[in-house]
C-alpha cells in the first residue's frame, strides 16, 4: 500500500523546509523503513546549514510548553508528549534553572539546546545541558544534528502509526 | 608599546561582528602573539554559528575578484592578494569550472567554499574543492572554520606589519 504524506506532515517531523520538500519528492514510501532511510540521507546529505538551523529553531526551548500558536500544531503536540516525563518530574525551581542554562546555551552557540527528550527526567536533561555547555561549537552542532535525527525518527514512526490506525482494513 | 586597533581593523581580518567586538575588548595587545592567541580563543569559543556564517559570507567566491564596493576595503585588498597566485595561474576555462563548482558547493552546504588561498594555484584550489565537495556538512563546517582561522592569522600578521611600518622609531 502506498499512502502519501504531504510536506506539512514531514515539517511536523523536522522543521526544515528543504527536508520536507525532499521527503515529499522521495515518497510515497511503501514502508516506514524506507521513509527512515530516506530521511537520514536527506537530513545529513541534502539539507544545508541554514536548513539545520531552521529545524533547530522549530523546537520550543526544553522545559517550555509549546504555545498553541505554534506554526505546526502536530509538531507542538508531539513536542509536548516528548517532554512529558521532563515536565512531570520538574519543580518550579528546576524549570527556572533549566531556563537559565538554556539561555546561556543559546547565547554561546546561537541555537537552542536540542536533545531527544523522550523518557528523560528534567534532572537528566539539565545534567546533559550543563555537560554539553563546555563543548566546542562544532561538537555541539554535530550532537544537535544527531539529536534532531532521533526526534525525526520517533516522529516518523508516529506519522506512520497514525496513518495505519486511520486505515485499519487497508489491504496491501 | 601598546597601539590599539579598532573594530574595523579586526573586521578586515574576520568578518564576524562578534569577533571584532571581542578582539577590541581583549586588546590593546602588546604583541602579535598575544593577539593571535586571543583571536583563536574568540573564534573557536566565543563566536556562535551565526558569527561563523557571517565571517564566511564576507569572502568573495574563490576565483572572483572582490568588487571595489566591498564593505571593507582592506579585506577586499587582502583577499585579492591572497588569491594572486590562483588568479595568475588561471585560464578563462579553469575560472569557469571553478565558478561552477563554487555554485554547487554553496548550494549543497549553504555557505561559500573557503580555503586559505595564499600560495595556491587555481588547479590546486579546484582540486581541493572537488575533493571536499563529497564531505558531510559537519566536516565542511569544521574545515571552513579552520581555514577562516588561517586567513585571520595571516591578516593579523599584516595588520601588525602595517602598524609597525607606520611607527618605525617607536620605543617600547
CSV table of C-alpha atoms in Angstrom, one decimal, chain B residues 13-94:
chain,number,residue,atom,x,y,z
B,13,UNK,CA,40.8,40.1,9.5
B,14,UNK,CA,37.5,38.2,10.1
B,15,UNK,CA,34.1,39.4,9.0
B,16,UNK,CA,32.2,38.4,12.2
B,17,UNK,CA,31.0,41.4,14.1
B,18,UNK,CA,31.2,39.5,17.4
B,19,UNK,CA,34.8,38.5,16.6
B,20,UNK,CA,35.7,42.2,16.0
B,21,UNK,CA,33.9,43.4,19.2
B,22,UNK,CA,35.6,40.7,21.3
B,23,UNK,CA,39.1,41.4,19.8
B,24,UNK,CA,38.6,45.1,20.6
B,25,UNK,CA,37.6,44.3,24.1
B,26,UNK,CA,40.5,41.9,24.6
B,27,UNK,CA,43.1,44.5,23.3
B,28,UNK,CA,45.1,46.5,23.2
B,29,UNK,CA,47.7,43.8,22.5
B,30,UNK,CA,51.3,44.2,23.4
B,31,UNK,CA,52.4,41.7,20.8
B,32,UNK,CA,51.3,39.9,17.7
B,33,UNK,CA,51.5,36.5,19.6
B,34,UNK,CA,49.0,37.8,22.2
B,35,UNK,CA,46.6,38.9,19.5
B,36,UNK,CA,46.9,35.6,17.7
B,37,UNK,CA,46.1,33.7,20.9
B,38,UNK,CA,43.1,35.9,21.7
B,39,UNK,CA,41.8,35.5,18.2
B,40,UNK,CA,41.9,31.7,18.3
B,41,UNK,CA,40.1,31.6,21.6
B,42,UNK,CA,37.4,34.1,20.4
B,43,UNK,CA,36.8,32.4,17.0
B,44,UNK,CA,36.5,28.9,18.4
B,45,UNK,CA,35.0,29.6,21.8
B,46,UNK,CA,33.0,32.8,21.7
B,47,UNK,CA,31.7,33.3,18.2
B,48,UNK,CA,28.4,31.4,17.6
B,49,UNK,CA,27.2,29.7,14.4
B,50,UNK,CA,25.7,32.9,13.1
B,51,UNK,CA,29.1,34.6,13.5
B,52,UNK,CA,30.8,31.8,11.6
B,53,UNK,CA,28.4,32.1,8.8
B,54,UNK,CA,28.7,35.9,8.8
B,55,UNK,CA,32.5,35.6,8.5
B,56,UNK,CA,32.3,33.0,5.7
B,57,UNK,CA,29.9,35.3,3.8
B,58,UNK,CA,32.3,38.2,4.0
B,59,UNK,CA,34.6,36.4,1.5
B,60,UNK,CA,34.3,36.8,-2.3
B,61,UNK,CA,33.8,33.5,-4.1
B,62,UNK,CA,37.3,32.0,-4.8
B,63,UNK,CA,38.3,32.9,-8.3
B,64,UNK,CA,36.3,36.1,-8.3
B,65,UNK,CA,38.0,39.5,-7.8
B,66,UNK,CA,36.3,41.3,-4.9
B,67,UNK,CA,34.4,44.3,-6.1
B,68,UNK,CA,35.5,47.8,-5.2
B,69,UNK,CA,32.2,48.3,-3.4
B,70,UNK,CA,33.1,45.7,-0.8
B,71,UNK,CA,32.1,46.8,2.7
B,72,UNK,CA,35.6,46.5,4.0
B,73,UNK,CA,38.3,47.8,1.6
B,74,UNK,CA,41.2,46.4,3.5
B,75,UNK,CA,39.5,42.9,3.5
B,76,UNK,CA,38.9,43.2,-0.3
B,77,UNK,CA,42.5,44.2,-0.9
B,78,UNK,CA,43.9,41.4,1.2
B,79,UNK,CA,41.6,38.9,-0.4
B,80,UNK,CA,42.9,39.9,-3.9
B,81,UNK,CA,46.5,39.5,-2.6
B,82,UNK,CA,45.7,36.1,-1.2
B,83,UNK,CA,44.3,34.9,-4.5
B,84,UNK,CA,47.0,36.5,-6.6
B,85,UNK,CA,48.7,33.2,-7.5
B,86,UNK,CA,45.4,31.5,-8.2
B,87,UNK,CA,44.3,34.3,-10.5
B,88,UNK,CA,47.7,34.4,-12.2
B,89,UNK,CA,47.6,30.7,-13.0
B,90,UNK,CA,44.0,30.5,-14.1
B,91,UNK,CA,42.8,30.4,-17.7
B,92,UNK,CA,39.3,31.5,-18.6
B,93,UNK,CA,38.3,27.9,-18.8
B,94,UNK,CA,39.5,27.0,-15.3
